[in-house]
C-alpha positions as a Python dict, from the first residue, in 0.01 Angstrom:
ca = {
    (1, 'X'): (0, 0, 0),
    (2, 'X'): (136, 325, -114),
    (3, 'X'): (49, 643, 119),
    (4, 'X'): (-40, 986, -55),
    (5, 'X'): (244, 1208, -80),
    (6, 'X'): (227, 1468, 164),
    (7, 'X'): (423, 1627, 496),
    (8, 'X'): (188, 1787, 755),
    (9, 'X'): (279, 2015, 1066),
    (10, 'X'): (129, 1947, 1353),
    (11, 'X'): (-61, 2299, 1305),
    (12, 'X'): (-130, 2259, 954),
    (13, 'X'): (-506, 2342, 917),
    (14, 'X'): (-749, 2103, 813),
    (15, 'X'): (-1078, 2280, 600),
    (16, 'X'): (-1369, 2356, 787),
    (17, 'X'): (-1658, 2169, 729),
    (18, 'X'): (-1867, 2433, 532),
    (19, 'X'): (-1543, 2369, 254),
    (20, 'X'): (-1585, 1995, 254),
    (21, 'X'): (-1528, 1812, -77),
    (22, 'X'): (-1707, 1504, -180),
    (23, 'X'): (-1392, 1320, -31),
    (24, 'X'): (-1413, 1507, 295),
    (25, 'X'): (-1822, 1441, 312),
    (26, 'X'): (-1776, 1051, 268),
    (27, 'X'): (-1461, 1039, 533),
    (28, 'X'): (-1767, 1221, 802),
    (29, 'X'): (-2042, 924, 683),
    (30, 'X'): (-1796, 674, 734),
    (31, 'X'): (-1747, 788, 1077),
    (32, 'X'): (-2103, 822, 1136),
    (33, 'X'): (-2164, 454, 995),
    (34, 'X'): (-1897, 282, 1236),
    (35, 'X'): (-2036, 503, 1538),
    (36, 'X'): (-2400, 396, 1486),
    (37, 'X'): (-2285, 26, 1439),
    (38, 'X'): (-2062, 105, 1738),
    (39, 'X'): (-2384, 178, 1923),
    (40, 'X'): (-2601, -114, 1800),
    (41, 'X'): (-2322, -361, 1916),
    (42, 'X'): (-2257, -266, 2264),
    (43, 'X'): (-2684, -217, 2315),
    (44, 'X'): (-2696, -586, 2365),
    (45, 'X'): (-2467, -911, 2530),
    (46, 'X'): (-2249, -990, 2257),
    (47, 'X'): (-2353, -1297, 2148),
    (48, 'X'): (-2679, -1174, 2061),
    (49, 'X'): (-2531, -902, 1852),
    (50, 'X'): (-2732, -913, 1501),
    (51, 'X'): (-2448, -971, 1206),
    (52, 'X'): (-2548, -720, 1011),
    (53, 'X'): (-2424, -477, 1263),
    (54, 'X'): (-2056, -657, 1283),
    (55, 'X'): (-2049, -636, 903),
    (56, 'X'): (-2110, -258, 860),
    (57, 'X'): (-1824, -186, 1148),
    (58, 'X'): (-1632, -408, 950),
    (59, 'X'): (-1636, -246, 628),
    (60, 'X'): (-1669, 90, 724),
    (61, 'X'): (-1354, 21, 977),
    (62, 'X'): (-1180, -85, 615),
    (63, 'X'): (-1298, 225, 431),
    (64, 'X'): (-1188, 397, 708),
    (65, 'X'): (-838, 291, 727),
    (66, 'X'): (-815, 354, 334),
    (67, 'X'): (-877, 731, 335),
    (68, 'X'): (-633, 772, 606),
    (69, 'X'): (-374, 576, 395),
    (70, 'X'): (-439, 721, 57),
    (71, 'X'): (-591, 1027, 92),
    (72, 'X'): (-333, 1385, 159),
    (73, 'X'): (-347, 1453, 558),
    (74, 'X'): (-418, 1780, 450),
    (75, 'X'): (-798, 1670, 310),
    (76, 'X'): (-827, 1431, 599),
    (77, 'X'): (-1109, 1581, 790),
    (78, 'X'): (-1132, 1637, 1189),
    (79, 'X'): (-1283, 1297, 1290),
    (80, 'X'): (-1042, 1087, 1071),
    (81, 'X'): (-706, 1311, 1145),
    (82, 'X'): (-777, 1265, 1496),
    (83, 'X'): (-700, 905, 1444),
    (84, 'X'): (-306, 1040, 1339),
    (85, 'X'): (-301, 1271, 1645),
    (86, 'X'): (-345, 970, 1828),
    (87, 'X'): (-103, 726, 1653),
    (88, 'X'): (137, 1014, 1742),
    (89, 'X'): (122, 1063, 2084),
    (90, 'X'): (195, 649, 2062),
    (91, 'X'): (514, 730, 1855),
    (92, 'X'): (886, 676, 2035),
    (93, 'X'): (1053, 1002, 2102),
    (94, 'X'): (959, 1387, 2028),
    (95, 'X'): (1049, 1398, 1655),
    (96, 'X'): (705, 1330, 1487),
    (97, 'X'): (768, 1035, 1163),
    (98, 'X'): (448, 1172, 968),
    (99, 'X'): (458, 838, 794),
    (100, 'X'): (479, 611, 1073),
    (101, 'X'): (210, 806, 1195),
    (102, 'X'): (-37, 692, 925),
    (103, 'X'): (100, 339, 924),
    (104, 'X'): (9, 282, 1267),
    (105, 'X'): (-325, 503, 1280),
    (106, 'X'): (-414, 290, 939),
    (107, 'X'): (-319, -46, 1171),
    (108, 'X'): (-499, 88, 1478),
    (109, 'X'): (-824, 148, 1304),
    (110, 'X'): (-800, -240, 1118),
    (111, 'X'): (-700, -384, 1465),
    (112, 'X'): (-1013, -206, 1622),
    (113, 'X'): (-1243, -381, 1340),
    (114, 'X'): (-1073, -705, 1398),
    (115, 'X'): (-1138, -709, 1758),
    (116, 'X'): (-1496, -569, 1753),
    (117, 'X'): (-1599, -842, 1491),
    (118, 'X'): (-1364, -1052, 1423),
    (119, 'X'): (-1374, -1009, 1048),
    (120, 'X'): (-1708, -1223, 945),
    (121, 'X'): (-1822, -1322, 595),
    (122, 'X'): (-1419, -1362, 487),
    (123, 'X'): (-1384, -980, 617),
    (124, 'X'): (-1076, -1074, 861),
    (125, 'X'): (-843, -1234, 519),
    (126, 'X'): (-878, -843, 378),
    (127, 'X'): (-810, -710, 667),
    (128, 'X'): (-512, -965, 769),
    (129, 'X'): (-341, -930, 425),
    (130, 'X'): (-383, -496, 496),
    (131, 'X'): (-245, -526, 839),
    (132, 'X'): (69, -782, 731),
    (133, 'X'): (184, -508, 417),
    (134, 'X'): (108, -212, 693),
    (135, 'X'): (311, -369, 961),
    (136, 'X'): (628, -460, 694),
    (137, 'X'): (671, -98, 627),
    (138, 'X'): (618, 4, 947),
    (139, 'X'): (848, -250, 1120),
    (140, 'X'): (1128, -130, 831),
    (141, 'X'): (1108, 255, 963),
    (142, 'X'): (1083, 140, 1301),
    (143, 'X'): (1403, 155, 1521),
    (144, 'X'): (1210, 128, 1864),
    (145, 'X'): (1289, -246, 1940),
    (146, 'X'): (1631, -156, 2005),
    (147, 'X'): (1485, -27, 2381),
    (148, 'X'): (1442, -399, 2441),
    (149, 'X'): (1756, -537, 2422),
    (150, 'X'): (1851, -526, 2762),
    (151, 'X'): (1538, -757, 2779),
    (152, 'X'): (1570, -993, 2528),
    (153, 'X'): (1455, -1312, 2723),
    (154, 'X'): (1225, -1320, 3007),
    (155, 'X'): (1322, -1566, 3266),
    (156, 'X'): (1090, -1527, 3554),
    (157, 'X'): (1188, -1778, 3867),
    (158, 'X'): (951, -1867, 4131),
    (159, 'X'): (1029, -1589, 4410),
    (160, 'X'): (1083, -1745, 4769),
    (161, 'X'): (748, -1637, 4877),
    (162, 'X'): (564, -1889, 4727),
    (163, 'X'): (745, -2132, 4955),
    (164, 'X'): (473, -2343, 5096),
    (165, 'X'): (222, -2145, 4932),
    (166, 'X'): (129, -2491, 4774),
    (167, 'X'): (2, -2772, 5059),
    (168, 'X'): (74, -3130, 4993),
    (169, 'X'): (-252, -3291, 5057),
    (170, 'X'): (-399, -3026, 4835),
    (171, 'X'): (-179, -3043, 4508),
    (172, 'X'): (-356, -3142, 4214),
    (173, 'X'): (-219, -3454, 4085),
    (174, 'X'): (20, -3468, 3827),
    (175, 'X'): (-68, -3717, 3491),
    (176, 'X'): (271, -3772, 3299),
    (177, 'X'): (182, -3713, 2910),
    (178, 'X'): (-147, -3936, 2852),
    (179, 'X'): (-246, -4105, 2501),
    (180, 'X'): (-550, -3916, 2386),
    (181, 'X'): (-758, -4234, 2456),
    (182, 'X'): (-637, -4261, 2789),
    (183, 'X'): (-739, -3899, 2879),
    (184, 'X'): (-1069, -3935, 2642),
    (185, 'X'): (-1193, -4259, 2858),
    (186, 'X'): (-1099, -4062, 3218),
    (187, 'X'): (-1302, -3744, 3125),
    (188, 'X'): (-1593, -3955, 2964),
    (189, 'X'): (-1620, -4238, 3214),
    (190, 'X'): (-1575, -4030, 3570),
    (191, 'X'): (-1947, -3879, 3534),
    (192, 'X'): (-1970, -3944, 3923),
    (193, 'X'): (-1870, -3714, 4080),
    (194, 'X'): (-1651, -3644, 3738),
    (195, 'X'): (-1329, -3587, 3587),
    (196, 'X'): (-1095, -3375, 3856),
    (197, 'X'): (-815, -3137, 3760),
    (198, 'X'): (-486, -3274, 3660),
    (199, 'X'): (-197, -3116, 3589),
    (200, 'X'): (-13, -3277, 3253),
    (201, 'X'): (341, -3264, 3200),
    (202, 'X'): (537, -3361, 2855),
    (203, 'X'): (243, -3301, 2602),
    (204, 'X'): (348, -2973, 2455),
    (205, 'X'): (765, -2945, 2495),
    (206, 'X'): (749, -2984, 2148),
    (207, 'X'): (605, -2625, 2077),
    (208, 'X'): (790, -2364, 1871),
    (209, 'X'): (662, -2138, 2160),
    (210, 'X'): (899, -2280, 2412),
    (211, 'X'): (1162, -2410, 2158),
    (212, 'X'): (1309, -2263, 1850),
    (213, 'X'): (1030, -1990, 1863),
    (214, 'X'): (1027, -1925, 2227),
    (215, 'X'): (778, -1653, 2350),
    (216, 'X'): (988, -1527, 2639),
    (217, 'X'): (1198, -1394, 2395),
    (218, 'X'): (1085, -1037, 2353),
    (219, 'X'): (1236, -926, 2071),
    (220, 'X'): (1053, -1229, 1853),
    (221, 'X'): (723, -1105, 2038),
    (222, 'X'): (765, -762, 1921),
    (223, 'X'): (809, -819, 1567),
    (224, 'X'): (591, -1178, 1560),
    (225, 'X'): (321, -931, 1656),
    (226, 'X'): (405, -579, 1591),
    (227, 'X'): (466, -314, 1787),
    (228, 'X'): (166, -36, 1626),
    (229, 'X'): (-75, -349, 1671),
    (230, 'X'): (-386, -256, 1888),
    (231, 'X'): (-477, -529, 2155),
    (232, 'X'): (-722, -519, 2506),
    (233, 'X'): (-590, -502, 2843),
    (234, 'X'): (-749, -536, 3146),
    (235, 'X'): (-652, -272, 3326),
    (236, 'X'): (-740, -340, 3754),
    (237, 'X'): (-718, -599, 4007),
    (238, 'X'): (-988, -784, 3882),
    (239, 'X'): (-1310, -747, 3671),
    (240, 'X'): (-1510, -762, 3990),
    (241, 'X'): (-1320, -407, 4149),
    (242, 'X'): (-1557, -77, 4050),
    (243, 'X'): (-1220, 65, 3942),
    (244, 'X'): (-1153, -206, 3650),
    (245, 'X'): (-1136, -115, 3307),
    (246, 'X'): (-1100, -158, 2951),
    (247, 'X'): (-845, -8, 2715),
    (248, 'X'): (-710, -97, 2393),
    (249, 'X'): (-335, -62, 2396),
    (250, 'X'): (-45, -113, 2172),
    (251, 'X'): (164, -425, 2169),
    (252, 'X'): (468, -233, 2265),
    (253, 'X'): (308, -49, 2558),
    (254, 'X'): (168, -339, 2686),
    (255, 'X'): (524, -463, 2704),
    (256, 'X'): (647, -127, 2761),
    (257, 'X'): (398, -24, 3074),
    (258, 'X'): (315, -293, 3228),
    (259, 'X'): (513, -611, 3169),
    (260, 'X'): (869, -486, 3150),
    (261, 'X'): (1045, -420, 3504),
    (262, 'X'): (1051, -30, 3523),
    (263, 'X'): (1344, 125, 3432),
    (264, 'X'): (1494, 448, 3299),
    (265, 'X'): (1455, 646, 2968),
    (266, 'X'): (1134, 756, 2746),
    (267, 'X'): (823, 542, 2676),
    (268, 'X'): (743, 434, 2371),
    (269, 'X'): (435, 419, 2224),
    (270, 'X'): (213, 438, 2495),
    (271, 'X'): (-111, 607, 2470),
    (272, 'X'): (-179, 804, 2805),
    (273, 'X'): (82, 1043, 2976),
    (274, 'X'): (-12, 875, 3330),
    (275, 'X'): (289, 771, 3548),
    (276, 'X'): (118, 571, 3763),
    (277, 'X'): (161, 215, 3813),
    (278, 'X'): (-121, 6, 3691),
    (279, 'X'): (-184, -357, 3672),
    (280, 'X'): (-217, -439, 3298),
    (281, 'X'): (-340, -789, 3166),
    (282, 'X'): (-387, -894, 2844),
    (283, 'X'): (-695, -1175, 2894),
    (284, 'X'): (-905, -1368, 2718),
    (285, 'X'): (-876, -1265, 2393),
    (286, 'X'): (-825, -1461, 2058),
    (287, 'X'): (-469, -1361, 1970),
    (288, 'X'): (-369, -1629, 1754),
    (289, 'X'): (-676, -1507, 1528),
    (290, 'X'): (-595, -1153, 1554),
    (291, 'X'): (-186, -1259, 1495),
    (292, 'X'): (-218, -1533, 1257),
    (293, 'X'): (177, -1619, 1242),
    (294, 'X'): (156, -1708, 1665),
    (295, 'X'): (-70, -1974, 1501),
    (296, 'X'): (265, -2157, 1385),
    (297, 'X'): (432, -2163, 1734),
    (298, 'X'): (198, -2447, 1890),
    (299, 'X'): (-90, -2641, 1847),
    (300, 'X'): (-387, -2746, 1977),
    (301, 'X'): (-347, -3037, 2168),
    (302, 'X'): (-530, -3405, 2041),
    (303, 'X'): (-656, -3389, 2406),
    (304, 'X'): (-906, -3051, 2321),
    (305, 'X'): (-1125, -3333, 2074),
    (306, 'X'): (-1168, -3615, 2337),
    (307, 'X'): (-1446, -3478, 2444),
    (308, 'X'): (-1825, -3496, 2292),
    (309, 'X'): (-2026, -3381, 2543),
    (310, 'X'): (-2037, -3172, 2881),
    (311, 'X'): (-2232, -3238, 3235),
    (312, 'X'): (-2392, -2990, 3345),
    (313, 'X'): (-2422, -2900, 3729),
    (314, 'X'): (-2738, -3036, 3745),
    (315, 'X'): (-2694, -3330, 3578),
    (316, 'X'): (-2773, -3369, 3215),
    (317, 'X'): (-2562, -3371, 2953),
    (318, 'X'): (-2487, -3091, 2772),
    (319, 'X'): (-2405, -3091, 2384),
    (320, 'X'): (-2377, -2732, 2323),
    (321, 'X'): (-1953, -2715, 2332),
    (322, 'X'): (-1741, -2543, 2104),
    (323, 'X'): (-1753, -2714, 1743),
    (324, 'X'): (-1395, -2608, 1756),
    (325, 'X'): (-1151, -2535, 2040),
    (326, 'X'): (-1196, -2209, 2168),
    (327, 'X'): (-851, -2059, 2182),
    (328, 'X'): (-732, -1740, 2469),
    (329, 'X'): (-435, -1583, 2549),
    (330, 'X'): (-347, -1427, 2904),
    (331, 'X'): (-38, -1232, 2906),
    (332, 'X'): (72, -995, 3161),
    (333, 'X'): (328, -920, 3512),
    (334, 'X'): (333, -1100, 3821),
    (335, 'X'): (14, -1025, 4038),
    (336, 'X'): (-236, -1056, 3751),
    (337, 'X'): (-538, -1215, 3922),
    (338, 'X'): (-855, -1389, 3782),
    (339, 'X'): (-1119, -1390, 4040),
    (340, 'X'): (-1282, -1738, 4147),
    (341, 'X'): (-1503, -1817, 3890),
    (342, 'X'): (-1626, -2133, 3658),
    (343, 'X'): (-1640, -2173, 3293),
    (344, 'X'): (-1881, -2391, 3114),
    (345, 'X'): (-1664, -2586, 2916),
    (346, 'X'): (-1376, -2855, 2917),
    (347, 'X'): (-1065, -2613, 2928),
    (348, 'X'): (-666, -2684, 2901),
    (349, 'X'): (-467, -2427, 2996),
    (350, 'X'): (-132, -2429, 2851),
    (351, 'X'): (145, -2240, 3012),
    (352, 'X'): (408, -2095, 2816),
    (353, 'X'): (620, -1779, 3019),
    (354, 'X'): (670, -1793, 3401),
    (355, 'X'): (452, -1939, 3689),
    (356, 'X'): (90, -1929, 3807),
    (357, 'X'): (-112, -2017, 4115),
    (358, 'X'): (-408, -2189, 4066),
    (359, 'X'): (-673, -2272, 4286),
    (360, 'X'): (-994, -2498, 4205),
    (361, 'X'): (-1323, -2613, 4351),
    (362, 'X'): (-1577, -2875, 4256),
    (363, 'X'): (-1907, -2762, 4182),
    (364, 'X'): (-2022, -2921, 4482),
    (365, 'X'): (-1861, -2654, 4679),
    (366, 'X'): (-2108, -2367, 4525),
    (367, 'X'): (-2327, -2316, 4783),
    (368, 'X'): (-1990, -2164, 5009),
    (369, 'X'): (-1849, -2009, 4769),
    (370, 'X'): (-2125, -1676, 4722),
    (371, 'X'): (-2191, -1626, 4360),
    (372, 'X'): (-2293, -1288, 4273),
    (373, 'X'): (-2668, -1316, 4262),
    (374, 'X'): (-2882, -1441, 3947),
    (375, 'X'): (-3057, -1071, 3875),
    (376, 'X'): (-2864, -818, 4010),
    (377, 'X'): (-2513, -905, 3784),
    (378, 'X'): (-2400, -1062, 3479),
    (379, 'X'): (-2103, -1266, 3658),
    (380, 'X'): (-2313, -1515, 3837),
    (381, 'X'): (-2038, -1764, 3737),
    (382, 'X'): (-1820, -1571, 3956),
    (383, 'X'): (-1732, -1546, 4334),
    (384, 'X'): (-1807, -1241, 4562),
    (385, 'X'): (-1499, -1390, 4790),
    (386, 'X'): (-1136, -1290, 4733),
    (387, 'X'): (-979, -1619, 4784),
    (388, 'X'): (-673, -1502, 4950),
    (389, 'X'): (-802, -1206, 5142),
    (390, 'X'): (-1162, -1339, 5195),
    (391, 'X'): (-1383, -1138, 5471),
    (392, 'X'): (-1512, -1473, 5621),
    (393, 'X'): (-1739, -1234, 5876),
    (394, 'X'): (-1930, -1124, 5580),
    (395, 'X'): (-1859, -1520, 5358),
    (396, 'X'): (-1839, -1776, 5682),
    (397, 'X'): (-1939, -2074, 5488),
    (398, 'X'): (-1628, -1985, 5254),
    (399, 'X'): (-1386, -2179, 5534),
    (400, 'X'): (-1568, -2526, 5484),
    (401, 'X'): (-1498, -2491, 5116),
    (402, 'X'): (-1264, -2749, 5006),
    (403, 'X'): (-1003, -2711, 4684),
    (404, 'X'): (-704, -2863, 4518),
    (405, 'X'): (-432, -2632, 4422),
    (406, 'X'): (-125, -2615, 4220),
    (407, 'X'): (161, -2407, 4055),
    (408, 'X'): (142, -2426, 3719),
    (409, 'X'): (478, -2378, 3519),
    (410, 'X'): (625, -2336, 3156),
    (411, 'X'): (547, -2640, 2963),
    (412, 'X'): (254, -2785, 3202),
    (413, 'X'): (-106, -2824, 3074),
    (414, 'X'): (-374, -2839, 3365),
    (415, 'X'): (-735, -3021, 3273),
    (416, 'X'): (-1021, -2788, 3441),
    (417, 'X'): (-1327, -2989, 3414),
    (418, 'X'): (-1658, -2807, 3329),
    (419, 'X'): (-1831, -2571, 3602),
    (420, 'X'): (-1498, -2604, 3848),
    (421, 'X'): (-1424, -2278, 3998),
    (422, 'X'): (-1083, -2139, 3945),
    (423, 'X'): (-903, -1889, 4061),
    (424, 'X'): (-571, -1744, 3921),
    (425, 'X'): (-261, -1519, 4022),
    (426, 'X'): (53, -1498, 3850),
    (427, 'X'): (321, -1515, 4038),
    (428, 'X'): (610, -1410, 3774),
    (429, 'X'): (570, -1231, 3421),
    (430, 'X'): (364, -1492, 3249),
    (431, 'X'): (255, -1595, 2912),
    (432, 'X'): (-66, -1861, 2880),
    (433, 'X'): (-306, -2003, 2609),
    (434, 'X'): (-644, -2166, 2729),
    (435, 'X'): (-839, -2450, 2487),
    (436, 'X'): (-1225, -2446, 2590),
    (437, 'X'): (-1356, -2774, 2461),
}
């Protein structure tokens, strides 16, 4: 993709909107097209989000990202140049690159699309093959990756606190690399009380991810995925605080601001001027699909199609999994929590980078463990305790609850059966990928 030839100032002047061109009309529609599909998506629970409404986003998004790329800054009207002012302020250094700028607004607005809709009707191959030529010339201007050499492999060790954090006749077993029809009969044939957690060792050393390709090497992370690409963070404790949020970051500030130790010398691309220290997580979110090369540095394990159907809490079986593994990454610094919650599906989850507590419950243990109330929240799969800080004046029953723990490290899988409640902490800079089944 070639951009239009021209050099702004910061203070160049844009036209008013009582001089607007044809061009400059159909940049403000655009706008106004992914703003009302904008609003039509986040009016409902997403999976009940009519398609029609991910489809406009979609190719307005693309339409979108096209004017900014091939149409002179200086016709670019207010609502689509404030996409560059923002791609600058994300820029390394004080010297503004007016074509990096445009690169990375262009891959910001594609990366928002992608993550809002995931590209349907063959949508996310357009915007995949814009986002790979975008990236290229942006990574080939781009000098920034040289701040990370001092970092180029994360090696997180357990710290000495976690010393007994783990008790012995709590640990969750430990199954040494099963055949696929060993751990197909255990998970179908233990339907009383049912399959229990089990941490797996030897089934995935074979990954690119934590071989030739390894993920706790920054540098590969940066350019595998690209520093100007937009991704969500999880920015909080936990999604259960008031104060938790939502942002969409780049991939080098989330390495930059919250997963790199601190250390001295200017920020790059971040996208607030806020010093203070936050907790940022990158969870739950299809990266592999947003990142298509990652796809190449493992592989869904034989284990994620054992399984063809799911009991439900109360009983009855439950057909309605996945027709295909449902793939998450969780990325982020030590002290990255998941609240105790439960998940209605089979789920491996496959650790990469560093270590991570886990703690689980059987579904039998529901009644002391204080969901939020049916009717008065959307997380009634989740806890109102905090595990390791619980108020047990306010949650009594929560000290009869019994668990299994473990600490899960790089190269381990651990088996969460359906409707267990989980809760997880990192302790150490850690990379993971879950399989729901």
């Amino acid at each position: 993709m070639r951009l239009a030839d021209s050099t702004p100032t910061p203070t160049t002047s844009r036209p008013s909107p009582t001089e607007e061109s044809v061009t400059q009309r159909s940049q403000y529609a655009v706008e106004s097209l992914i703003d009302y599909a904008r609003a039509q998506i986040y009016s409902v629970k997403y999976d009940q989000v009519d398609r029609t409404w991910l489809i406009l986003f979609s190719d307005a998004s693309i339409m979108k990202a096209l004017m900014i790329a091939l149409v002179s800054p200086l016709a670019l009207v207010d609502v689509l140049h404030a996409e560059l002012d923002t791609a600058a302020e994300r820029l390394p250094g004080t010297s503004t690159n007016w074509d990096l700028t445009r690169v990375a607004a262009t891959i910001g607005v594609l990366d928002t699309a992608l993550i809002m809709t995931s590209g349907p009707g063959g949508r996310a191959a357009v915007i995949h093959s814009l986002i790979d030529e975008l990236t290229a010339t942006y990574n080939q201007w781009d000098t920034s990756c040289e701040l990370f050499a001092q970092y180029r492999h994360l090696e997180p060790r357990l710290p000495a606190t976690v010393v007994g954090l783990v008790s012995a006749d709590r640990t969750v077993p430990i199954w040494a690399c099963p055949t696929v029809l060993d751990f197909s009969d255990y998970i179908r044939a233990c339907k009383t009380p049912g399959p229990q957690p089990r941490v797996i060792t030897g089934a995935i050393d074979h990954w690119p991810a934590l071989t030739t390709r390894p993920w706790s090497d920054l540098n590969y992370l940066y350019r595998a995925v690209g520093p100007a690409r937009l991704v969500p963070v999880e920015v909080g404790r936990d999604y259960t605080r008031w104060d938790w949020t939502q942002r969409l970051v780049t991939f080098a500030e989330l390495l930059e601001k919250y997963v790199l130790p601190p250390r001295s010398g200017p920020p790059i691309l971040t996208t607030t001027g806020s010093s203070e220290a936050e907790v940022g997580y990158l969870a739950q979110h299809n990266l592999l699909a947003q990142v298509p090369v990652l796809r190449n540095d493992l592989s869904v394990p034989d284990y994620c199609y054992s399984a063809s159907y799911i009991d439900s809490p109360g009983g009855s079986e439950d057909p309605s999994g996945p027709s295909d593994p449902l793939v998450n990454a969780w990325f982020g610094p030590a002290g990255t929590v998941s609240p105790l919650h439960h998940d209605p599906y089979h789920n491996l989850l496959a650790q990469v980078v560093g270590y991570k507590y886990i703690r689980l419950y059987s579904p039998d243990e529901t009644s002391n463990l204080y969901p939020f109330p049916s009717g008065e929240s959307l997380m009634t799969n989740t806890s109102e305790v905090d595990v390791e800080q619980p108020d047990l004046n306010r949650y009594p029953r929560f000290r009869k609850a019994r668990y299994v723990e473990c600490i899960l490290g790089p190269g381990q899988l651990l088996y969460i059966p359906p409707y267990w409640w989980h809760y997880v902490r990192s302790l150490t800079t850690s990379f993971s990928i879950s399989f729901w089944f």
